[in-house]
Coordinates of C-alpha atoms and ligand atoms in Angstrom, one line a residue:
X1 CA 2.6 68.3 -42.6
X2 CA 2.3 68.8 -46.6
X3 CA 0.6 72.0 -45.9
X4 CA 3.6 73.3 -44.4
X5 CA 6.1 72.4 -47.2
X6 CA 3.7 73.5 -49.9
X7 CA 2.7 76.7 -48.8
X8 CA 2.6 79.8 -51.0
X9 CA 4.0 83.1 -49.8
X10 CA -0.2 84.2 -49.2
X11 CA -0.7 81.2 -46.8
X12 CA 2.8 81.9 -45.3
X13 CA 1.2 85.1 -43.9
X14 CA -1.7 83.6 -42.7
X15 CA -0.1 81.0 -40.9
X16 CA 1.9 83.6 -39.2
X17 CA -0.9 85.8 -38.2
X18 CA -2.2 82.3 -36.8
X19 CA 0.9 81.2 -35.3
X20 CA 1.4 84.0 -33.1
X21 CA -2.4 84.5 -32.1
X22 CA -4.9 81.6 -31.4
X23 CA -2.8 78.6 -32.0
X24 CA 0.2 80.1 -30.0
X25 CA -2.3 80.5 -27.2
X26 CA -3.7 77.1 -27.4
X27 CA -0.4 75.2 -27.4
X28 CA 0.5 77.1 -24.0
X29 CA -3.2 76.6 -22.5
X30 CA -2.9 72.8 -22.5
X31 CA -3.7 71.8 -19.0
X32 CA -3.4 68.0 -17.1
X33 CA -7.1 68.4 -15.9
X34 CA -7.4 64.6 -14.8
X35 CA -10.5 62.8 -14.0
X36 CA -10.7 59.6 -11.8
X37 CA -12.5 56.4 -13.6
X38 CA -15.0 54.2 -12.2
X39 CA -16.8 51.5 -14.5
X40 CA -19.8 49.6 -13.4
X41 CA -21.6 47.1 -15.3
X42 CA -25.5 46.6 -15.0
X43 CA -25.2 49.0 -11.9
X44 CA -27.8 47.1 -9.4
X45 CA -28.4 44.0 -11.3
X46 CA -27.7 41.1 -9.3
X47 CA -27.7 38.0 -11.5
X48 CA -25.6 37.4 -14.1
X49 CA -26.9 39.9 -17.3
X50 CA -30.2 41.5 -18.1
X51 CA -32.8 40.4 -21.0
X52 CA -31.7 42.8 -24.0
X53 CA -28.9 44.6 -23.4
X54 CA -26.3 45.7 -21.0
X55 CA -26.3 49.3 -19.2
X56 CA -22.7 50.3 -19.1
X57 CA -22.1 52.7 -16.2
X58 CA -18.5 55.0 -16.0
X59 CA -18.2 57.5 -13.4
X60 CA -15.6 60.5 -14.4
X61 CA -15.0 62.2 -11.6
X62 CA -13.3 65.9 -11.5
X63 CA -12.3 68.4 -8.6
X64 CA -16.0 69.4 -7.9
X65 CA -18.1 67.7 -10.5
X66 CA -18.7 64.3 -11.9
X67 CA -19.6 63.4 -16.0
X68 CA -21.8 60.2 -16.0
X69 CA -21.2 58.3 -19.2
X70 CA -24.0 55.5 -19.5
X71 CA -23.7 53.4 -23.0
X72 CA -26.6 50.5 -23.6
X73 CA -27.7 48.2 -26.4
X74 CA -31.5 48.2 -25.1
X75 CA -32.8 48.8 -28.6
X76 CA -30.7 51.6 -30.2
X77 CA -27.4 51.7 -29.4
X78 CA -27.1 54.6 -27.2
X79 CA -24.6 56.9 -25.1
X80 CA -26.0 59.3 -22.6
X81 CA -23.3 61.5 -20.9
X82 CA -24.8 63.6 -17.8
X83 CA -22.6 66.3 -16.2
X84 CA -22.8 66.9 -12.4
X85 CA -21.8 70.2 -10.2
X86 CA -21.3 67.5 -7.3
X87 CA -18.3 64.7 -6.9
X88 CA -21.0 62.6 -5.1
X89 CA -23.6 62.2 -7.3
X90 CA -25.0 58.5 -8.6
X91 CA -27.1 57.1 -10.9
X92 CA -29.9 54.8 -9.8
X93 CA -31.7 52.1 -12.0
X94 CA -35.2 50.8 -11.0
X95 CA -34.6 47.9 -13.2
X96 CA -38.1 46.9 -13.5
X97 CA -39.1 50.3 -15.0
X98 CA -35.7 50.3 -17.1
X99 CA -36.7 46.7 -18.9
X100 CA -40.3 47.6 -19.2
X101 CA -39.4 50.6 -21.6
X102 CA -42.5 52.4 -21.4
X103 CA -42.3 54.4 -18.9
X104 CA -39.1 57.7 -18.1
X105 CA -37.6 57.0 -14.8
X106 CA -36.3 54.0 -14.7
X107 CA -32.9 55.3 -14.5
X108 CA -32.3 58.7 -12.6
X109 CA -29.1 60.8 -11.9
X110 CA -29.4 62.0 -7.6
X111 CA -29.3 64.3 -6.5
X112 CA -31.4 65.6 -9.3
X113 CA -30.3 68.9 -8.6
X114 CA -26.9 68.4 -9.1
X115 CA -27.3 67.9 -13.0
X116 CA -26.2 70.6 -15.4
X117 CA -26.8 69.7 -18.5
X118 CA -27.8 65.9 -19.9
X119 CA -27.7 64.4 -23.8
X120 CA -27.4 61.2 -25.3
X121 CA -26.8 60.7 -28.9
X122 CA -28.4 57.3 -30.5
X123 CA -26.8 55.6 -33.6
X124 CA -30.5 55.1 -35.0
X125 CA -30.1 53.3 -38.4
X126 CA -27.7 52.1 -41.0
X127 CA -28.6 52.9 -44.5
X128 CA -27.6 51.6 -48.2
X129 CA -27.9 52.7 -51.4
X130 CA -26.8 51.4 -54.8
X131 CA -24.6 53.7 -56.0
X132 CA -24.9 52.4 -59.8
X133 CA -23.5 55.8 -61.4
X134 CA -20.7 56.5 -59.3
X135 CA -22.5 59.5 -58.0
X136 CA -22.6 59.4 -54.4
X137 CA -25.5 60.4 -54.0
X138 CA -27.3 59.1 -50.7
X139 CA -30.6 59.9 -51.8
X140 CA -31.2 57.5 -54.9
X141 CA -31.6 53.9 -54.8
X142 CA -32.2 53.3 -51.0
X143 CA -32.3 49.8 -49.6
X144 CA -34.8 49.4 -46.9
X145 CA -32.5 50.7 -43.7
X146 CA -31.5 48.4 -41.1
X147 CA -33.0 49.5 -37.9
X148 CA -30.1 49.3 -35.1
X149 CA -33.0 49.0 -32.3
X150 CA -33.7 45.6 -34.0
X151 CA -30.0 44.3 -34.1
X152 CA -29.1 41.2 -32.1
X153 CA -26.7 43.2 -29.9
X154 CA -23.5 41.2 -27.8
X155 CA -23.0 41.7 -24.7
X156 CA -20.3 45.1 -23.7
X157 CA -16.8 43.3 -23.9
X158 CA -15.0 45.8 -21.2
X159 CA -11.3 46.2 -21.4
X160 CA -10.9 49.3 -19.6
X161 CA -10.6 52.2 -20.5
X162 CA -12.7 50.9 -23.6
X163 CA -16.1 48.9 -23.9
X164 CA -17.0 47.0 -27.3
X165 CA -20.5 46.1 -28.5
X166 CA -21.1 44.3 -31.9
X167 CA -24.5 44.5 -33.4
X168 CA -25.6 41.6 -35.7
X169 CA -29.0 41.0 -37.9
X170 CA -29.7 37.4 -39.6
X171 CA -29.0 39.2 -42.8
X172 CA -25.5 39.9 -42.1
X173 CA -23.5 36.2 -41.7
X174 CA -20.5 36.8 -40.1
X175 CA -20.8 40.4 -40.7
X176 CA -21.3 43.0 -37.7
X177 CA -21.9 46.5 -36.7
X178 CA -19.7 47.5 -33.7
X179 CA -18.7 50.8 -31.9
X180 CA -16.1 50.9 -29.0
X181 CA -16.5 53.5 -26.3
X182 CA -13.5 54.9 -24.4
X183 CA -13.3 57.1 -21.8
X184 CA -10.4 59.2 -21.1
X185 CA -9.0 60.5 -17.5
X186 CA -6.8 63.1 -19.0
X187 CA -6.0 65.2 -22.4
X188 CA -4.4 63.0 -24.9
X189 CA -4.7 61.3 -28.5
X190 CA -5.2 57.7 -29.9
X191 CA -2.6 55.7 -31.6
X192 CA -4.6 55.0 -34.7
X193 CA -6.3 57.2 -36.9
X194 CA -7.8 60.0 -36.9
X195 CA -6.5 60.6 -33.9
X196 CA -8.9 62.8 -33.0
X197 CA -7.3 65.4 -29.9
X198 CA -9.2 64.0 -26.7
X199 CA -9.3 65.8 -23.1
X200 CA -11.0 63.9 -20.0
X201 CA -14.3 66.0 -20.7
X202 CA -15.1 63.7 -23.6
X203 CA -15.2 60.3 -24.7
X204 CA -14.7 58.5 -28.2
X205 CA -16.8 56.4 -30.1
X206 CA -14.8 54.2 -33.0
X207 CA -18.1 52.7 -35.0
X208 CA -16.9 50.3 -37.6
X209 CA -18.9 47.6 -40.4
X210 CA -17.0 44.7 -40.9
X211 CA -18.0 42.4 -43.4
X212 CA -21.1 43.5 -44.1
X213 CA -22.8 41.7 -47.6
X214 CA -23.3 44.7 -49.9
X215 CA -27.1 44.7 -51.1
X216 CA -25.4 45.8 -54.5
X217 CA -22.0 45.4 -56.0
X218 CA -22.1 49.6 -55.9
X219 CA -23.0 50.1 -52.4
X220 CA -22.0 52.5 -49.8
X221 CA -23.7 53.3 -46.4
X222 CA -24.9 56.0 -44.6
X223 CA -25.1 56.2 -40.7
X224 CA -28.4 57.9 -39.3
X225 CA -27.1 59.7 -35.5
X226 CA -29.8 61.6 -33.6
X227 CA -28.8 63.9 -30.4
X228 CA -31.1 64.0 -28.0
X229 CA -31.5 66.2 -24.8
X230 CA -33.8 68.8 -22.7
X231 CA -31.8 71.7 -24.2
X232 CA -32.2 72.3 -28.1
X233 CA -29.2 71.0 -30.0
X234 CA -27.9 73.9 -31.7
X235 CA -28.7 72.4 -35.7
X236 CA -26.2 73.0 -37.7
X237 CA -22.9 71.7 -37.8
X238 CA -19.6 73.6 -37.9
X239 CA -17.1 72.7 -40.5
X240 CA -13.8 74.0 -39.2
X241 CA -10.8 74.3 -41.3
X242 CA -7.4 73.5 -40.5
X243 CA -4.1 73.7 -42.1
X244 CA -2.5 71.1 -40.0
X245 CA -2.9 67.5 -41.0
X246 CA -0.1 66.1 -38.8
X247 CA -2.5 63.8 -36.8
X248 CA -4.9 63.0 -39.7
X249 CA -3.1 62.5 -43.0
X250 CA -4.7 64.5 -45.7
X251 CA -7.6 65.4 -43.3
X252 CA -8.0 69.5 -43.0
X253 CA -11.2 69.8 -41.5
X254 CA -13.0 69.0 -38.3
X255 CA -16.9 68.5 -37.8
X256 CA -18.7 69.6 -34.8
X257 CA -22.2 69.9 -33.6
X258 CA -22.6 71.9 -30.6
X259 CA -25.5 71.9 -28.1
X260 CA -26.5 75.1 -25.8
X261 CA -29.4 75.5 -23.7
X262 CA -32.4 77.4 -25.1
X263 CA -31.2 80.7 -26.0
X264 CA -27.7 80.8 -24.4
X265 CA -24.4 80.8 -26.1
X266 CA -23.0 78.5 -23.5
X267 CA -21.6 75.3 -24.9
X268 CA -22.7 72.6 -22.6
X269 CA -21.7 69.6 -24.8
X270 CA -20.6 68.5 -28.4
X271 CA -20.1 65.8 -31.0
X272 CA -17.0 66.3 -33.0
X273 CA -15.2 64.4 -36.0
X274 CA -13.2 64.5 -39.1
X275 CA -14.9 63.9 -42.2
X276 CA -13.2 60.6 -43.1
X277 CA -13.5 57.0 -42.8
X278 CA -10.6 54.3 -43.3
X279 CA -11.4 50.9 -45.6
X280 CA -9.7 49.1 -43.1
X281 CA -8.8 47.9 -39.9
X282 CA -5.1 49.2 -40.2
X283 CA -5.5 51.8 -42.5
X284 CA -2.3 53.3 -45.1
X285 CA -3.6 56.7 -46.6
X286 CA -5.1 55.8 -49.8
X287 CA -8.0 53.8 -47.2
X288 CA -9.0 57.1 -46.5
X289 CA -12.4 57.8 -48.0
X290 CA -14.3 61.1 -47.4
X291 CA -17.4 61.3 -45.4
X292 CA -20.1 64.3 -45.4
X293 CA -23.0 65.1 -43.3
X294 CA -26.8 65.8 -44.2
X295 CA -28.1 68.9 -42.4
X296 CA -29.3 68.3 -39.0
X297 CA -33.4 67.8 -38.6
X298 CA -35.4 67.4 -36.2
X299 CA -36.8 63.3 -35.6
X300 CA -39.5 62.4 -33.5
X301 CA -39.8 58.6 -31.9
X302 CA -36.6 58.6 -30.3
X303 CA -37.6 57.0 -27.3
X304 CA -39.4 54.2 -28.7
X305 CA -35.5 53.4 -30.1
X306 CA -33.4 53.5 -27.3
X307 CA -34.2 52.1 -23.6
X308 CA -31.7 54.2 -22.1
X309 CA -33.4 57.2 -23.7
X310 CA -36.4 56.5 -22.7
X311 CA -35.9 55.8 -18.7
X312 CA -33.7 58.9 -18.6
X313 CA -35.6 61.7 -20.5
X314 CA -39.4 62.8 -19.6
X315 CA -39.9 64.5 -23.5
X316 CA -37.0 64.1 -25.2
X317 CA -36.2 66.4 -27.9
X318 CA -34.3 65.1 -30.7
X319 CA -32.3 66.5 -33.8
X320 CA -30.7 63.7 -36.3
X321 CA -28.3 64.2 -39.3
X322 CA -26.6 61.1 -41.7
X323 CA -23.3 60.7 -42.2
X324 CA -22.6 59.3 -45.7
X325 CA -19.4 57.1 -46.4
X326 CA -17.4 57.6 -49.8
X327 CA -17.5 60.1 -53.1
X328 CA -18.4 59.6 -56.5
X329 CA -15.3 58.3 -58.0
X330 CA -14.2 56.4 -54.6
X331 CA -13.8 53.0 -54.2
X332 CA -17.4 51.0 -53.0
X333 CA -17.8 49.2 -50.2
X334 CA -17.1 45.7 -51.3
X335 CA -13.5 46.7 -52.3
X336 CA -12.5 45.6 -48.7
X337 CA -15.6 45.0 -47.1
X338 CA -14.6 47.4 -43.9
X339 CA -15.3 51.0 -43.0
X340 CA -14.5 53.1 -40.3
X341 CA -15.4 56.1 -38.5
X342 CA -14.2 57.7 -35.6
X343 CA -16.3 60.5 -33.6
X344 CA -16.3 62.2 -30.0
X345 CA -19.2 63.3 -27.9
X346 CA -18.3 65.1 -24.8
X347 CA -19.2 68.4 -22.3
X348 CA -18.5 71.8 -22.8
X349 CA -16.6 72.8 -26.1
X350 CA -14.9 70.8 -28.5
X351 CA -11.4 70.0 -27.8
X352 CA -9.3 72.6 -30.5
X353 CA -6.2 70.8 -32.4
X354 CA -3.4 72.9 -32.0
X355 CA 0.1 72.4 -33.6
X356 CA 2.1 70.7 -32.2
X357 CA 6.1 70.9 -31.1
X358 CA 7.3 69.4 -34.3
X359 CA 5.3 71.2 -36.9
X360 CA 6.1 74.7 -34.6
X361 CA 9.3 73.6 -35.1
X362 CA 9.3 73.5 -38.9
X363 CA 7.5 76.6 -39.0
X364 CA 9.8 78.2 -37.0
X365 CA 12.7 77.1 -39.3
X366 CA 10.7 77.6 -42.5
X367 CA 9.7 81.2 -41.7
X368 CA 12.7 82.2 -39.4
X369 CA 15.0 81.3 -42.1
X370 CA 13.8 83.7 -44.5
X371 CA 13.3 86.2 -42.4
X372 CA 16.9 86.5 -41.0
X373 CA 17.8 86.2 -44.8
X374 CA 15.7 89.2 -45.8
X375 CA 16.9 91.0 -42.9
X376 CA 20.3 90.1 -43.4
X377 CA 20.1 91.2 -47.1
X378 CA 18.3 94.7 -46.0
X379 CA 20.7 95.3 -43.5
X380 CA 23.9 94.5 -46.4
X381 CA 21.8 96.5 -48.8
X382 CA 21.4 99.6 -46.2
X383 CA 25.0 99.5 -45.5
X384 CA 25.6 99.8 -49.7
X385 CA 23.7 102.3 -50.1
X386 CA 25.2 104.5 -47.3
X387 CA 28.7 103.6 -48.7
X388 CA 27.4 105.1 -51.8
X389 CA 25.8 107.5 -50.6
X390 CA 28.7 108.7 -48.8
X391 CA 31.1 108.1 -52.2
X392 CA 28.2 110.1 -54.3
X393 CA 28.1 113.0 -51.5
X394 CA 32.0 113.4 -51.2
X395 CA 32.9 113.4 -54.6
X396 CA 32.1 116.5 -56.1
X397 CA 33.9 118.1 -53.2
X398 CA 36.8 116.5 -53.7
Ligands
NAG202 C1 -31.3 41.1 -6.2 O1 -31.2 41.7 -4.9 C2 -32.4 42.0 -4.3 C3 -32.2 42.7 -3.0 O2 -30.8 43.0 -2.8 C4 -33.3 40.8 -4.1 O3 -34.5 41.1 -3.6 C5 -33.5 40.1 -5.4 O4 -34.1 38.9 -5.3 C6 -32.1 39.8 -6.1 N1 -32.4 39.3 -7.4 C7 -31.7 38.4 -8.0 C8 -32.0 38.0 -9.4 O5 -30.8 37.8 -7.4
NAG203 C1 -15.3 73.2 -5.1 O1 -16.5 73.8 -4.6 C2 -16.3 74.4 -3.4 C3 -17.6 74.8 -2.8 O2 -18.5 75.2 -3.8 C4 -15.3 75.6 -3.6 O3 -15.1 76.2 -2.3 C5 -14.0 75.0 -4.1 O4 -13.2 76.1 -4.4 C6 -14.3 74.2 -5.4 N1 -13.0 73.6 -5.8 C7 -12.6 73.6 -7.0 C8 -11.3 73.0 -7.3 O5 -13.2 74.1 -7.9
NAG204 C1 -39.4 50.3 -9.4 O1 -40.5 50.6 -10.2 C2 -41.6 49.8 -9.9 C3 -42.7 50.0 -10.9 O2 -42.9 51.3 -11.1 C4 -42.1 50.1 -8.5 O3 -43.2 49.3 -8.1 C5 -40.9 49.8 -7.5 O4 -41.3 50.2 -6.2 C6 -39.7 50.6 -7.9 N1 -38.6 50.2 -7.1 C7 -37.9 51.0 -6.5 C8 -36.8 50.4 -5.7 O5 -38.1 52.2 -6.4
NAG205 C1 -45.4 49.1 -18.6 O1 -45.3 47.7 -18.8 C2 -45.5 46.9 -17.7 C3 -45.3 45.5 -18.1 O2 -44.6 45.3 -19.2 C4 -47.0 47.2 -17.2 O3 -47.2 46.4 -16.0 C5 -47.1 48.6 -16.9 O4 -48.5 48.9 -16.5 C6 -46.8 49.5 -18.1 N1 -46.8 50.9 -17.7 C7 -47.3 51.8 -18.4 C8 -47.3 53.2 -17.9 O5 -47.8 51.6 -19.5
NAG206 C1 -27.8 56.4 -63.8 O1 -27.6 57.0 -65.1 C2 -28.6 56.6 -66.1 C3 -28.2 57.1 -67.4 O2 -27.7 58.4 -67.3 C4 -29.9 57.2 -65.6 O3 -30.9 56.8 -66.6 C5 -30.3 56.6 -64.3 O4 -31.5 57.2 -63.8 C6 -29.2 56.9 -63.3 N1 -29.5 56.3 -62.1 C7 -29.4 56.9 -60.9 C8 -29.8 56.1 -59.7 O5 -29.1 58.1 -60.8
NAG207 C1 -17.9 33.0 -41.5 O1 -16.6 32.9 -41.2 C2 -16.1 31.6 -41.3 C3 -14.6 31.5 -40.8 O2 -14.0 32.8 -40.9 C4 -16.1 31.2 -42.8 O3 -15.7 29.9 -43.0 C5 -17.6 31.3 -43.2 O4 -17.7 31.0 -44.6 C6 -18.2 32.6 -42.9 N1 -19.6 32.7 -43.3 C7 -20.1 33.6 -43.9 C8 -21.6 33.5 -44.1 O5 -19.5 34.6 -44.3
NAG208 C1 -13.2 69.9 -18.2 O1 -14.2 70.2 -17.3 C2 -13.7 70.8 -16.1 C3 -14.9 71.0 -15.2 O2 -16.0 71.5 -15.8 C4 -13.1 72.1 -16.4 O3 -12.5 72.7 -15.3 C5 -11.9 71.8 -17.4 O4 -11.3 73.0 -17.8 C6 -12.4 71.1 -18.6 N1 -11.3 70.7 -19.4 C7 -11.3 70.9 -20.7 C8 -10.0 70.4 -21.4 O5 -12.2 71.3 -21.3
NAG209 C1 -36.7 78.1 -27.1 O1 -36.9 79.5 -27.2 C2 -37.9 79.8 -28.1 C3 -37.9 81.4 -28.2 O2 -36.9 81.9 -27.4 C4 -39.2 79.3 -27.7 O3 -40.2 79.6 -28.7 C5 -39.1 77.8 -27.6 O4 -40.3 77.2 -27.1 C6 -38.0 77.4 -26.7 N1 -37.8 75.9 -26.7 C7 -37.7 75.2 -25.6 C8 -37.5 73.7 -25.8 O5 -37.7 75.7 -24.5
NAG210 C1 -31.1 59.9 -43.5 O1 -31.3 59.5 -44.8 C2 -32.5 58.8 -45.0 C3 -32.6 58.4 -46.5 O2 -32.3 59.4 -47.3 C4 -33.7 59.7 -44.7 O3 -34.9 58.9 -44.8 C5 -33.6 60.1 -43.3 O4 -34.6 61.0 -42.9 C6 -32.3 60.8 -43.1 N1 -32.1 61.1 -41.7 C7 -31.9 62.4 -41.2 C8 -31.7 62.5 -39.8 O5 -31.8 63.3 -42.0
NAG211 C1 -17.0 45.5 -56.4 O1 -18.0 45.7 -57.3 C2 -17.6 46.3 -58.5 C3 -18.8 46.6 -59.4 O2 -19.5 45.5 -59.7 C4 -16.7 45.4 -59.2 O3 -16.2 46.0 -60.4 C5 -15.5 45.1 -58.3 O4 -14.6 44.1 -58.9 C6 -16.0 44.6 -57.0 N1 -14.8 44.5 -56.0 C7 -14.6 43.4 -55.3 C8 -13.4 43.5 -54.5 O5 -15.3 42.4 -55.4

């Protein structure tokens, strides 16, 4: 909302080009596409948990299709979302495969046919460096990482619509990794920040280190992601700009990485975020710390990581990118001891912010005022210059 009060007569144009093409369409587009939930946990385990990890099963189902989100700690910490053309389709777990992790199958989608496009995305490692110069510079002065397959992970805490998992290593003391997954049956937005826009074609991922003993009185952290699927993840990520920081205080830019199918232009899924990370749990705005992203590469071992990964993909292609936590000049990690970050993985495109009622409001005010004053003072000035026209014609007659 400071964009709007602080905007030169330059950006005043651009927002009205904006205003009355894209973002004008988007506001009117938004739909109440709704999606029916089902959660399942350990789907076909019969005792009470299995050995290393639980498997997290939530059906979405639409009109004619169903999105399959399945989120395990079986190594990795990992989220596979599959998108179905079918409102019947299952997932199936052959247990004794899926523990074994050596072999793909253990965990199958059926019909097979029915599956339009599969990817999981795999929180591989947390990284450290000692930032001694107040640089921020994620490649200097790198502790050895922590490998999130080798966590101690708790079992999924499910409050519906949201699951919890909290990763632990002997290193850490009370300190943990966790991430909440929720999964959304319609279009919508979280209370807390960054309130990231949501539809019920996606799901969010709030990741979060709490109380982690810094290696160094100077450290920051890195977080090591890897997307993985059949179809080639598009590597690069989009930085989109935005004037409108209503939802996310001081925040004008969205994230995303976009994955297509070999060759097509067709979105079939995405990760989105905004580049910032709150010092803590109930953030005020200077908590905010910038984050950035490395370019994204490709990895290889990706199913040695993550069970789920492995029982669901034959030859899984992976690309991985780091996000880093903090700028030079930023306060380090030990200033509160908690960090943050908030991302959305999904199919089809990302979700597009568009303004909402009150800042179309303000604009509406802010450039309608003027305009009815300019046209009020053209229309008084017009009306002059005919009276003086007419006074300056008339005259020398007379
Ligand atoms: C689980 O159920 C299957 C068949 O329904 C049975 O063969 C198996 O012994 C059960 N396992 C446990 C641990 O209860
Ligand atoms: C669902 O699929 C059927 C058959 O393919 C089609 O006739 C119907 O229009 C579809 N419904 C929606 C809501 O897309
Ligand atoms: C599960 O996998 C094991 C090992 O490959 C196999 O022996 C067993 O028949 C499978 N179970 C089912 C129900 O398919
Ligand atoms: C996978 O591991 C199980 C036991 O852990 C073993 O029986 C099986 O032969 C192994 N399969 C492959 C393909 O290595
Ligand atoms: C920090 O700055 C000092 C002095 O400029 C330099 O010698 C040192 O290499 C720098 N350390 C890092 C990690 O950049
Ligand atoms: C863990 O938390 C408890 C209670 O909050 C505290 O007394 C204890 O000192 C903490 N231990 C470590 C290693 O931080
Ligand atoms: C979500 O997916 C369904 C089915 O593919 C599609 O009809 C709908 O438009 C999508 N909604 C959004 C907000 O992308
Ligand atoms: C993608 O397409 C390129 C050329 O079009 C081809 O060389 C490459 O093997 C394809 N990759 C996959 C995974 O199909
Ligand atoms: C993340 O950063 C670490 C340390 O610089 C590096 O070893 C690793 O390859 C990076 N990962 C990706 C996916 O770029
Ligand atoms: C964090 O470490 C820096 C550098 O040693 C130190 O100046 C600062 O006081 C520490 N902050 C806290 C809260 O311990």
């Amino acid at each position: 909302m400071a964009a709007v009060w602080t905007l030169s007569g330059g950006a005043r144009a651009v927002l009205l080009l904006c205003w009355f093409s894209s973002c004008h369409i988007s506001v009117s587009a938004a739909g109440t596409f709704t999606r029916q939930l089902s959660f399942q946990l350990n789907p076909g385990w019969n005792s009470s948990s299995p050995p290393a990890g639980d498997l997290l099963h939530v059906r979405a189902v639409g009109n004619n299709d169903t999105l399959h989100f399945l989120f395990c700690s079986q190594g990795a910490p990992t989220l596979l979302l599959v998108h179905t053309d079918s409102a019947s389709s299952s997932v199936q777990v052959n247990w004794t495969q899926f523990l074994s992790r050596n072999t793909s199958g253990g965990l199958q989608v059926e019909p097979e046919s029915s599956v339009l496009s599969s990817a999981a995305v795999v929180f591989s490692r947390l990284l450290e460096y000692d930032d001694v110069n107040n640089t921020a510079d994620p490649t200097s002065d790198l502790f050895p990482p922590y490998e999130l397959r080798d966590f101690i992970w708790s079992r999924l805490q499910l409050s519906s619509p949201a699951a919890l998992l909290c990763g632990t290593t002997p290193t850490f003391g009370n300190g943990s990794l966790c991430l909440q997954l929720s999964v959304f049956d319609l279009e919508g937005r979280d209370q807390s920040w960054p309130r990231l826009l949501h539809s019920a074609n996606s799901s969010q991922l709030g990741v979060w280190l709490d109380g982690i003993p810094p290696r160094a009185s100077h450290s920051r952290f890195l977080l090591e992601l890897q997307v993985v699927g059949g179809a080639s993840p598009v590597s690069s990520v989009d930085v989109r700009q935005s004037i409108d920081d209503e939802f996310t205080p001081s925040i004008f830019k969205v994230s995303q990485w976009v994955w297509s199918e070999n060759g097509s232009a067709d979105v079939l899924g995405f990760a989105q975020w905004k580049p910032v990370a709150y010092r803590r749990r109930r953030p005020a705005l200077e908590d905010a710390t910038p984050c950035r992203h490395s370019p994204p590469r490709p990895q290889s071992g990706v199913a040695a990581a993550s069970g789920l990964v492995r029982a669901f993909f034959s030859e899984p292609q992976s690309v991985g990118l780091n996000v880093s936590f903090g700028l030079a000049g930023e306060p380090f990690y030990n200033s509160t001891g908690f960090l943050s970050w908030t991302l959305l993985v999904g199919v089809g495109s990302p979700p597009v912010d568009s303004f909402s009622p009150l800042v179309l409001t303000i604009m509406a005010v802010g450039l309608g005022t003027p305009m009815i004053l300019l046209l009020l003072g053209g229309v008084c000035v017009c009306l002059h210059k005919r009276r003086e026209a007419a006074r300056t014609t008339y005259e020398p007659i007379n």
